[in-house]
Amino acid sequence: MKVLVAIKRVIDPYAKVRINSDGSGVETNNVKMTMNPFCEIAVEEAIRLKESGNASEVVVVSIGSPPCQEQLRSALALGADRAIHLETDQTCQPLVVAKLLKVIAEQEQAQLVLLGKQSIDSDNNQVAQMLAGLMKCPQATFASKLEINGEQALVTREIDGGLETLQIALPAVVSTDLRLNEPRYASLPNIMKAKQKPLDIIDAASLGVALKPSQQVLQVLAPSLRQAGVMVDSVEQLIDKLRNEAKVIQ
Amino acid sequence: MSDSKVLVLIQQDNQTVAADTLATLSAAKQLIEKTVSGEVDALVMGFECSAVVESLKRCDLLTRLLVADDANLQDGLSANLAEVVNKVASDYSHILAPANTFGKDLLPRVAALLDVEMLSDVIAIESADTVLRPIYAGNALARVRSDDALKIITVRSTAFDKMSLDGSSPVNIVTLDCPIDAQGTRLVSRENQVCGRPDLISADVVIAGGRGLGSKENFTLIETLADKLGGAIGASRAAVDAGFVTNDLQVGQTGKIVAPSLYIAVGISGAIQHLAGMKDSKVIVAINSDPDAAIFEVADYGLVGDLFEILPKLIEAV
């Protein structure tokens, strides 16, 4: 079984986000970039499937400008076999991403496509579901457990009230939640080896998918800031404030 | 501005309408108020869900209530539901659902079937084509205009009031015929955590614990305080990962977004990802032993100290 994993280059989740003074977006120059944390979990799961003998090959794919090859190399260093870079300077919206991934998934005849449940920059949580819709195949989103049984997968999903388990027929699309696994670190020898692994570059515009966005970000604004509050010295004082000042308890 | 025809997807469990749906109905109401004229329909998809239809049939906002009642829709699998929505979508300018695991799982699939982009987790509707939504864990807000003919939107429940279903005008009920069976997906099991406390997202008071609690046993202190205040319990990712509580109680960018009147964060440092889920709470109280913890920067009232000394006193005092 071949596994395709889609990964995204994003601003480091622990970096402070600065909004451009003209409100056009957030500052990305000289900001630490990294692989989206949910994508790391997807890569880790694919590698584990290979280690357990369920997957024969793990292919990673990323869409964007040339620097996203750094994240593809990171995935190769973690254990992916091969990488595909769909190169474009255009910011691709989720449906466009899903259409591009569909082309690659079909070319590669991937049995399982693994994606993070959301990217921590645009916070959309859409691509996996859209890809499954386009491929007319089963989807299992927010996965916290994945088990492959031949032509089927058993996936435990994190839902609002608790957990649910789905049985889905392959090929299928699965999106990862935080609790699916604990991603490994790349060792130095593996980072060196990753430089020799194949990385194909394909012009995203050549795949027959219109890349032009249908949504326009008119403005990026700072959210309203909370006023710094007061420090209290004791439980009694806290209770007094909550009762008589904030009036949130009786 | 033009006419809008809005379809709200009702989340339900074949018995009752989910609370998040009531906020989605309010968002639909705001949407038609921003346009010259408009109507709102709702779509119920389930099996033997007449109780749900009953509770919606006097909702004043609605013109029509579309009902797809079929055994294949019993489990609410998105692969099936998306096909039902796909069948009726061409009549509408907007399709709305709550931005919870129901709406997040379903609507992007619908959008792909209809070949349009979608708008996730919207916190304000500015016009028929422009919305406000948080990005970067709520550290920025994007004002986004969609040029798609059909707008597909998930709505953040805490950003809209809950609509009352006790109206007077009877809604026109339309039964849909939908023999749909998206093969290849089967529900094996579903475990709902039953705790007897208010629902986390809609609770007026939330007591949340973090890594500082140290163990699952110590989390009972949080539960006791929540019970005394009639609140819900929440948790940071650290507390969930350490196994103190189940994952459905996680508050944050990737968990639940809450905005109660009172949020008490105990032993939570206040990482960006946690703040994303609770910083719109009306009053925030932080109890932490580290005076430099980031949570104090957003707290209205902060108390520095050992939570194991503070919590019992607090439980005693309220």
XYZ file of C-alpha atoms in Angstrom:
568
model
C 0.000 0.000 0.000
C 1.272 3.416 -0.928
C 0.653 6.300 1.484
C 0.587 9.918 0.357
C 1.118 12.568 3.027
C 0.447 16.243 2.395
C 2.492 18.706 4.427
C 2.417 22.486 4.791
C 5.066 25.050 5.668
C 3.709 27.461 8.296
C 4.916 30.030 10.827
C 6.245 28.262 13.917
C 3.321 27.746 16.336
C 5.282 29.340 19.174
C 6.302 32.453 17.224
C 4.480 35.685 17.963
C 2.365 36.681 14.970
C 2.804 40.287 13.805
C 0.199 41.902 11.582
C 1.489 44.119 8.750
C 0.878 47.820 9.352
C -1.126 48.074 6.116
C -3.448 45.284 7.219
C -2.609 43.158 4.195
C -1.576 40.082 6.133
C 0.847 38.848 8.763
C 4.604 39.344 8.639
C 6.359 36.245 7.259
C 9.791 37.704 6.504
C 12.469 36.726 9.024
C 9.954 34.637 10.951
C 10.751 31.075 11.948
C 8.937 28.629 9.681
C 8.278 24.954 10.327
C 6.190 21.962 9.291
C 2.583 22.353 10.474
C 2.320 20.281 13.699
C -0.663 18.267 12.463
C 1.264 17.420 9.277
C 4.168 16.120 11.394
C 1.722 13.757 13.055
C 0.531 12.595 9.618
C 4.129 11.946 8.515
C 4.854 10.032 11.724
C 1.768 7.866 11.261
C 2.723 7.055 7.674
C 6.219 6.049 8.748
C 4.792 3.845 11.484
C 2.560 2.164 8.882
C 5.682 1.451 6.860
C 7.552 0.142 9.887
C 4.664 -2.184 10.732
C 4.657 -3.560 7.190
C 1.309 -2.002 6.243
C 2.745 0.562 3.862
C 5.222 -0.137 1.084
C 6.085 3.462 0.263
C 5.544 6.857 1.867
C 5.392 9.825 -0.500
C 5.234 13.364 0.875
C 3.900 16.307 -1.087
C 3.855 20.025 -0.431
C 2.463 22.957 -2.428
C 4.080 26.373 -2.428
C 7.156 28.418 -3.167
C 10.658 26.817 -3.206
C 11.337 27.173 0.566
C 8.729 24.488 1.310
C 11.328 21.988 0.080
C 12.912 22.428 3.542
C 9.810 20.866 5.084
C 9.820 18.092 2.456
C 13.464 17.350 3.354
C 12.435 17.251 7.035
C 9.787 14.670 6.206
C 12.336 12.641 4.239
C 14.681 12.807 7.233
C 11.894 11.415 9.420
C 11.555 8.398 7.119
C 9.457 9.270 4.059
C 10.766 7.642 0.856
C 10.142 10.284 -1.740
C 8.953 13.876 -2.026
C 6.983 15.885 -4.570
C 7.040 19.656 -4.604
C 4.177 21.323 -6.459
C 5.754 24.671 -7.081
C 3.732 27.890 -7.202
C 4.022 31.393 -5.788
C 0.247 31.657 -5.674
C -1.354 31.184 -2.254
C -3.618 28.208 -2.845
C -6.962 27.991 -1.073
C -8.153 24.671 0.356
C -10.253 23.540 -2.620
C -7.368 24.310 -4.987
C -5.015 22.383 -2.692
C -7.468 19.474 -2.635
C -7.713 19.480 -6.449
C -3.923 19.458 -6.815
C -3.600 16.667 -4.256
C -6.254 14.647 -6.096
C -4.128 14.740 -9.245
C -1.078 13.502 -7.328
C -3.032 10.879 -5.339
C -4.363 9.434 -8.598
C -1.010 9.580 -10.363
C 0.622 7.817 -7.436
C -2.335 5.459 -6.934
C -2.140 6.093 -3.210
C -4.372 3.828 -1.114
C -4.302 6.175 1.839
C -3.903 9.949 1.907
C -2.940 11.330 5.317
C -3.253 15.015 6.158
C -3.250 17.139 9.285
C -6.729 18.125 10.461
C -5.908 21.819 10.103
C -3.026 24.152 9.436
C -2.278 26.437 12.351
C -2.035 29.541 10.153
C -5.318 29.687 8.244
C -7.126 27.359 10.716
C -9.502 26.188 7.993
C -9.795 22.455 8.679
C -11.031 21.760 5.132
C -8.507 20.136 2.795
C -8.859 16.483 3.834
C -12.650 16.559 3.663
C -12.557 18.324 0.292
C -10.072 15.823 -1.100
C -12.274 12.924 0.014
C -15.272 14.636 -1.583
C -13.436 15.134 -4.870
C -12.142 11.551 -4.846
C -15.597 10.280 -3.853
C -13.924 8.108 -1.255
C -14.471 7.633 2.493
C -13.094 10.182 4.939
C -12.142 9.846 8.587
C -11.279 13.188 10.109
C -9.720 14.074 13.486
C -8.210 10.598 13.846
C -6.685 9.601 17.165
C -6.171 5.930 16.220
C -5.620 4.243 12.874
C -5.484 0.544 12.161
C -5.152 -0.998 8.694
C -6.813 -4.365 8.012
C -6.203 -5.308 4.401
C -8.555 -3.252 2.236
C -10.162 -1.573 5.247
C -9.079 0.895 7.886
C -10.450 1.225 11.390
C -10.240 4.825 12.548
C -11.096 6.271 15.951
C -12.141 9.908 15.663
C -12.227 12.681 18.219
C -15.747 14.122 18.173
C -17.389 16.713 20.421
C -19.076 14.281 22.765
C -16.228 11.773 22.987
C -14.941 9.263 20.452
C -16.307 7.312 17.533
C -14.844 4.523 15.448
C -15.424 4.208 11.717
C -14.595 1.376 9.390
C -13.668 2.774 5.996
C -12.807 1.081 2.738
C -9.508 2.036 1.077
C -8.636 4.162 -0.785
C -9.548 6.774 1.788
C -8.508 10.104 3.247
C -7.658 10.427 6.942
C -6.895 13.647 8.839
C -4.865 13.533 12.023
C -5.653 14.884 15.452
C -3.022 15.709 18.062
C -3.403 12.487 19.952
C -2.755 10.123 17.057
C 0.955 9.837 17.916
C 4.068 11.525 19.228
C 6.229 12.533 16.252
C 9.882 11.487 16.356
C 12.904 13.703 15.876
C 15.155 13.323 12.860
C 18.667 12.085 13.665
C 21.688 13.746 12.067
C 22.552 10.693 9.910
C 18.949 10.614 8.667
C 19.047 14.325 7.875
C 22.203 13.680 5.798
C 20.598 10.675 4.070
C 17.477 12.708 3.301
C 19.539 14.944 1.025
C 20.013 11.999 -1.323
C 16.361 10.999 -1.445
C 14.351 11.873 -4.572
C 12.477 15.180 -4.603
C 10.523 15.862 -7.801
C 9.568 19.408 -8.630
C 6.392 19.893 -10.652
C 4.981 23.235 -11.768
C 1.590 23.344 -10.018
C 0.163 25.340 -12.923
C 0.875 22.411 -15.256
C -1.625 20.082 -13.554
C -4.744 21.538 -15.136
C -6.110 23.068 -11.940
C -7.063 26.768 -11.847
C -5.008 28.242 -9.011
C -6.696 31.630 -8.850
C -8.430 32.188 -5.481
C -12.172 32.826 -5.291
C -11.860 34.467 -1.880
C -10.131 37.760 -1.173
C -8.684 38.703 2.182
C -9.747 42.344 2.335
C -7.985 43.111 5.576
C -6.163 41.450 8.442
C -6.889 43.048 11.809
C -5.604 42.704 15.317
C -8.155 41.187 17.697
C -9.249 43.437 20.550
C -6.837 43.170 23.437
C -7.950 42.354 26.923
C -7.153 44.803 29.679
C -4.578 43.480 32.104
C -6.454 42.725 35.292
C -5.586 42.924 38.955
C -3.725 40.504 41.176
C -5.430 39.506 44.393
C -3.672 38.320 47.531
C -6.062 35.775 48.924
C -8.982 33.498 48.188
C -11.207 35.778 50.295
C -10.300 38.782 48.188
C -10.878 36.790 44.982
C -14.325 35.688 46.123
C -15.148 39.249 47.135
C -14.161 40.561 43.682
C -16.125 37.853 41.838
C -19.202 38.471 43.976
C -19.275 42.224 44.317
C -17.217 43.650 41.466
C -17.599 41.230 38.535
C -20.870 39.822 39.910
C -20.286 36.476 38.217
C -20.962 34.326 41.277
C -23.594 34.556 43.960
C -27.085 43.585 -2.047
C -29.517 41.043 -3.303
C -31.816 38.347 -2.112
C -30.290 35.626 -0.078
C -31.594 32.158 0.385
C -30.005 30.499 3.348
C -29.982 26.839 4.274
C -29.046 25.895 7.841
C -27.927 22.320 8.433
C -29.405 21.104 11.703
C -27.188 19.042 13.965
C -29.262 16.551 15.913
C -29.132 13.036 17.304
C -32.534 11.884 15.997
C -34.047 13.124 19.293
C -32.998 16.690 20.029
C -31.533 19.685 18.215
C -27.922 20.379 19.236
C -27.407 23.686 21.058
C -24.775 24.865 18.551
C -27.450 24.827 15.848
C -29.376 27.564 17.674
C -26.391 29.897 17.290
C -26.168 28.979 13.605
C -29.820 29.973 13.184
C -28.980 33.380 14.706
C -26.145 33.781 12.232
C -28.591 32.997 9.415
C -30.949 35.666 10.772
C -28.132 38.239 10.780
C -27.263 37.270 7.254
C -30.740 37.979 5.871
C -30.911 41.210 7.866
C -27.803 42.385 5.984
C -29.421 41.797 2.608
C -32.441 43.422 0.975
C -34.565 40.356 1.446
C -34.051 36.750 2.137
C -35.393 33.542 3.545
C -34.008 30.822 5.727
C -34.707 27.120 5.371
C -33.371 24.377 7.593
C -32.429 20.822 6.721
C -32.793 17.921 9.115
C -31.032 14.712 8.133
C -31.582 11.665 10.299
C -33.668 8.613 10.924
C -36.974 8.535 12.790
C -36.259 12.093 13.822
C -39.845 13.348 14.151
C -39.089 14.793 17.603
C -36.482 17.036 15.990
C -38.928 18.150 13.303
C -41.485 18.824 16.024
C -39.148 21.117 17.961
C -38.269 23.146 14.846
C -41.658 23.489 13.250
C -42.645 26.709 14.967
C -39.310 28.482 14.558
C -40.343 31.929 13.243
C -37.149 32.404 11.287
C -37.757 29.448 9.005
C -39.737 29.428 5.796
C -39.311 25.751 5.068
C -38.045 22.787 6.992
C -36.553 20.160 4.703
C -36.582 16.695 6.200
C -34.506 13.763 4.973
C -35.493 10.795 7.108
C -33.811 7.585 6.065
C -32.128 4.618 7.739
C -28.884 5.420 5.940
C -28.787 8.810 7.642
C -29.184 7.396 11.132
C -25.521 7.624 12.097
C -24.938 11.060 10.633
C -22.022 9.949 8.464
C -20.727 12.907 6.456
C -20.321 10.867 3.276
C -24.119 10.358 3.230
C -25.161 13.740 4.554
C -22.999 15.554 1.985
C -24.901 13.859 -0.850
C -28.242 14.966 0.606
C -27.044 18.576 0.896
C -25.648 18.367 -2.630
C -29.112 17.492 -3.954
C -30.793 20.630 -2.603
C -27.882 23.111 -2.674
C -28.671 24.699 -6.032
C -31.686 26.474 -4.495
C -29.541 28.450 -2.049
C -27.070 31.320 -1.877
C -25.666 30.330 1.540
C -25.299 27.072 3.445
C -24.528 27.306 7.166
C -23.637 24.806 9.870
C -22.002 25.074 13.297
C -18.190 25.037 13.432
C -18.049 21.966 15.651
C -16.975 18.447 14.725
C -20.295 17.937 12.892
C -19.985 21.007 10.659
C -16.215 20.801 10.272
C -16.415 17.219 9.047
C -19.379 17.735 6.735
C -19.244 21.161 5.100
C -15.852 20.989 3.347
C -16.995 17.762 1.697
C -20.168 19.520 0.591
C -18.106 22.443 -0.752
C -15.947 20.069 -2.790
C -19.008 18.350 -4.287
C -20.330 21.781 -5.280
C -16.935 23.031 -6.486
C -16.722 26.098 -4.221
C -14.315 27.238 -1.508
C -15.738 27.650 2.002
C -15.453 29.963 5.015
C -14.590 28.280 8.331
C -15.382 29.308 11.891
C -16.932 32.668 11.080
C -17.359 35.074 14.032
C -19.201 37.915 12.271
C -21.233 38.328 9.113
C -20.696 41.753 7.576
C -22.644 41.365 4.352
C -23.930 38.676 2.018
C -20.387 38.013 0.777
C -18.047 39.278 3.521
C -17.287 37.693 6.879
C -14.799 37.971 9.715
C -12.886 34.912 10.844
C -9.969 34.317 13.192
C -6.639 33.028 11.856
C -3.344 32.129 13.558
C -5.028 30.786 16.702
C -7.097 33.950 17.031
C -4.033 36.219 16.988
C -5.389 37.903 13.871
C -8.787 38.405 12.303
C -9.293 38.198 8.558
C -12.041 40.064 6.754
C -12.732 37.787 3.803
C -14.900 38.276 0.750
C -16.086 35.238 -1.130
C -16.737 35.609 -4.854
C -18.292 32.147 -5.137
C -21.961 32.150 -6.132
C -22.699 29.830 -3.214
C -21.219 30.650 0.188
C -20.578 27.708 2.467
C -19.948 28.772 6.039
C -19.326 27.214 9.435
C -20.287 29.462 12.333
C -18.512 29.811 15.681
C -21.248 29.168 18.247
C -19.867 31.449 20.953
C -19.992 34.452 18.608
C -23.792 34.354 18.150
C -26.768 34.243 20.523
C -28.882 31.140 20.685
C -32.177 31.453 18.887
C -35.373 30.449 20.622
C -37.417 27.795 18.858
C -40.669 28.875 20.491
C -42.237 30.782 17.637
C -45.828 31.019 16.533
C -45.856 30.532 12.781
C -45.977 26.968 11.528
C -43.138 26.089 9.183
C -43.764 24.493 5.815
C -42.377 20.964 6.032
C -40.888 19.459 2.884
C -40.008 15.788 2.855
C -36.992 14.841 0.751
C -36.633 11.517 -0.911
C -33.021 10.466 -0.606
C -32.092 6.837 -1.020
C -28.421 7.533 -0.408
C -25.840 5.047 0.716
C -22.266 6.194 0.433
C -20.716 2.799 0.548
C -17.408 2.234 2.189
C -18.036 4.012 5.484
C -19.586 2.275 8.474
C -19.990 3.406 12.068
C -18.510 0.807 14.401
C -19.049 2.511 17.736
C -19.593 5.845 19.393
C -18.829 6.563 23.029
C -20.246 9.721 24.471
C -18.711 10.947 27.683
C -21.523 11.477 30.130
C -20.651 13.681 33.062
C -23.946 15.258 34.142
C -22.405 18.743 34.018
C -23.390 21.549 31.650
C -22.131 21.321 28.088
C -18.656 22.889 27.885
C -19.368 25.192 24.936
C -22.608 26.616 26.280
C -21.787 26.630 30.023
C -21.954 29.930 31.872
C -19.044 28.975 34.130
C -16.012 26.913 33.129
C -13.341 25.652 35.503
C -10.294 24.465 33.588
C -7.293 22.574 34.833
C -3.835 22.165 33.352
C -0.593 20.326 33.885
C -0.286 21.949 37.326
C -2.930 19.564 38.691
C -0.329 16.813 38.506
C -2.646 13.812 38.332
C -6.047 12.522 37.364
C -6.955 12.152 41.035
C -6.173 15.793 41.743
C -8.518 16.793 38.945
C -11.411 15.997 41.301
C -10.627 19.357 42.916
C -11.596 21.009 39.620
C -14.703 18.851 39.388
C -15.770 19.709 42.926
C -15.373 23.427 42.297
C -17.259 23.126 38.995
C -20.095 21.310 40.699
C -20.347 23.939 43.443
C -20.535 26.691 40.830
C -22.797 24.725 38.483
C -20.124 24.945 35.809
C -18.491 22.757 33.217
C -14.937 21.469 33.375
C -12.330 22.151 30.738
C -8.664 21.355 30.332
C -5.483 22.388 28.613
C -3.851 20.123 26.064
C -1.200 19.198 28.643
C -3.870 17.892 31.025
C -5.517 15.862 28.268
C -2.230 14.424 26.998
C -1.279 13.455 30.552
C -4.556 11.518 30.763
C -6.126 13.630 33.534
C -9.336 14.057 31.496
C -10.777 12.987 28.136
C -9.899 14.910 24.978
C -13.410 16.254 24.426
C -12.767 18.634 27.331
C -9.780 20.325 25.684
C -10.150 24.083 25.314
C -8.087 25.816 22.645
C -7.276 26.350 18.983
C -7.717 22.688 18.181
C -10.201 21.820 20.907
C -13.317 23.684 21.929
C -13.839 27.428 21.801
C -15.675 28.724 24.876
C -16.783 32.167 26.007
C -18.488 31.778 29.402
C -19.252 34.541 31.899
C -16.573 33.154 34.193
C -13.518 31.110 33.207
C -11.255 29.936 36.004
C -7.893 28.639 34.752
C -6.087 26.564 37.347
C -2.508 25.436 36.791
C -2.616 26.519 33.138
C 0.338 28.541 31.817
C -1.626 30.219 29.038
C 0.005 29.060 25.807
C -1.182 30.808 22.605
C -3.082 27.686 21.601
C -5.031 27.588 24.871
C -5.792 31.306 24.888
C -7.303 30.897 21.401
C -10.085 28.867 22.986
C -11.058 31.059 25.944
C -9.904 34.648 25.636
C -13.384 35.901 24.756
C -14.655 34.831 28.171
C -16.281 37.703 30.086
C -14.276 37.315 33.287
C -11.063 35.295 33.452
C -9.533 34.162 36.740
C -6.049 32.653 36.801
C -4.640 30.615 39.648
C -1.003 29.712 39.111
C 2.164 29.320 41.150
C 4.252 31.063 38.467
C 3.780 34.841 38.619
C 5.225 35.145 35.109
C 2.723 32.734 33.509
C 1.224 34.175 30.305
C -2.280 33.468 31.589
C -1.974 36.460 33.953
C -1.721 38.772 30.919
C -5.333 38.032 29.997
C -6.754 37.379 33.482
C -9.067 39.907 35.102
C -8.186 38.482 38.495
C -4.974 36.653 39.198
C -3.934 34.764 42.279
C -0.375 33.510 42.627
C 0.020 30.493 44.845
C -0.139 26.749 45.296
C -3.363 25.486 43.772
C -3.513 22.685 46.332
C -3.847 25.297 49.061
C -6.038 27.680 47.076
C -8.569 25.248 45.568
C -9.827 23.715 48.843
C -10.300 27.209 50.284
C -12.116 28.296 47.152
C -14.359 25.223 47.231
C -15.099 25.973 50.870
C -15.887 29.630 50.200
C -18.243 29.466 47.216
